Phi, psi and omega in degrees: 000129181266120181253003183291184180291145174259174185265023180273143178278136178254127179249124179252121182267115180245127181293162178300150182305325181299338181264358181291146175295151180306321181301318180291319178300314180294323179298317179296317180296319179297314181299328181262014173056047176276118183288139176079013183298332183291336182258001182279151173275175185304315182298318178296317179298316179300315180299316180296317180296320177299317178296319179298315180296318179298323184282349180290139178281134180296146180271128180285153180301132179089353181271138178277151180284000000 
C-alpha cells in the first residue's frame, strides 16, 4: 500500500486581505513583530499585512513550508 504523496495539485482559496477578520490581521502583525499593531486601525493593519505578504519568498513546487 502506497501512503506517499500523490501528484494532484492542491488549491487553497484565501480571501483578499481586506476581507480578513481584525483578529487575523493583528495575529499576522504580532507574528511578524510589527510595532504598534494594537493601536492601528483596520486600514493600517491591511497595509502592513499586504507588505508582509509581498516580502514573502515564493515557495517552489515540491518544497515544504
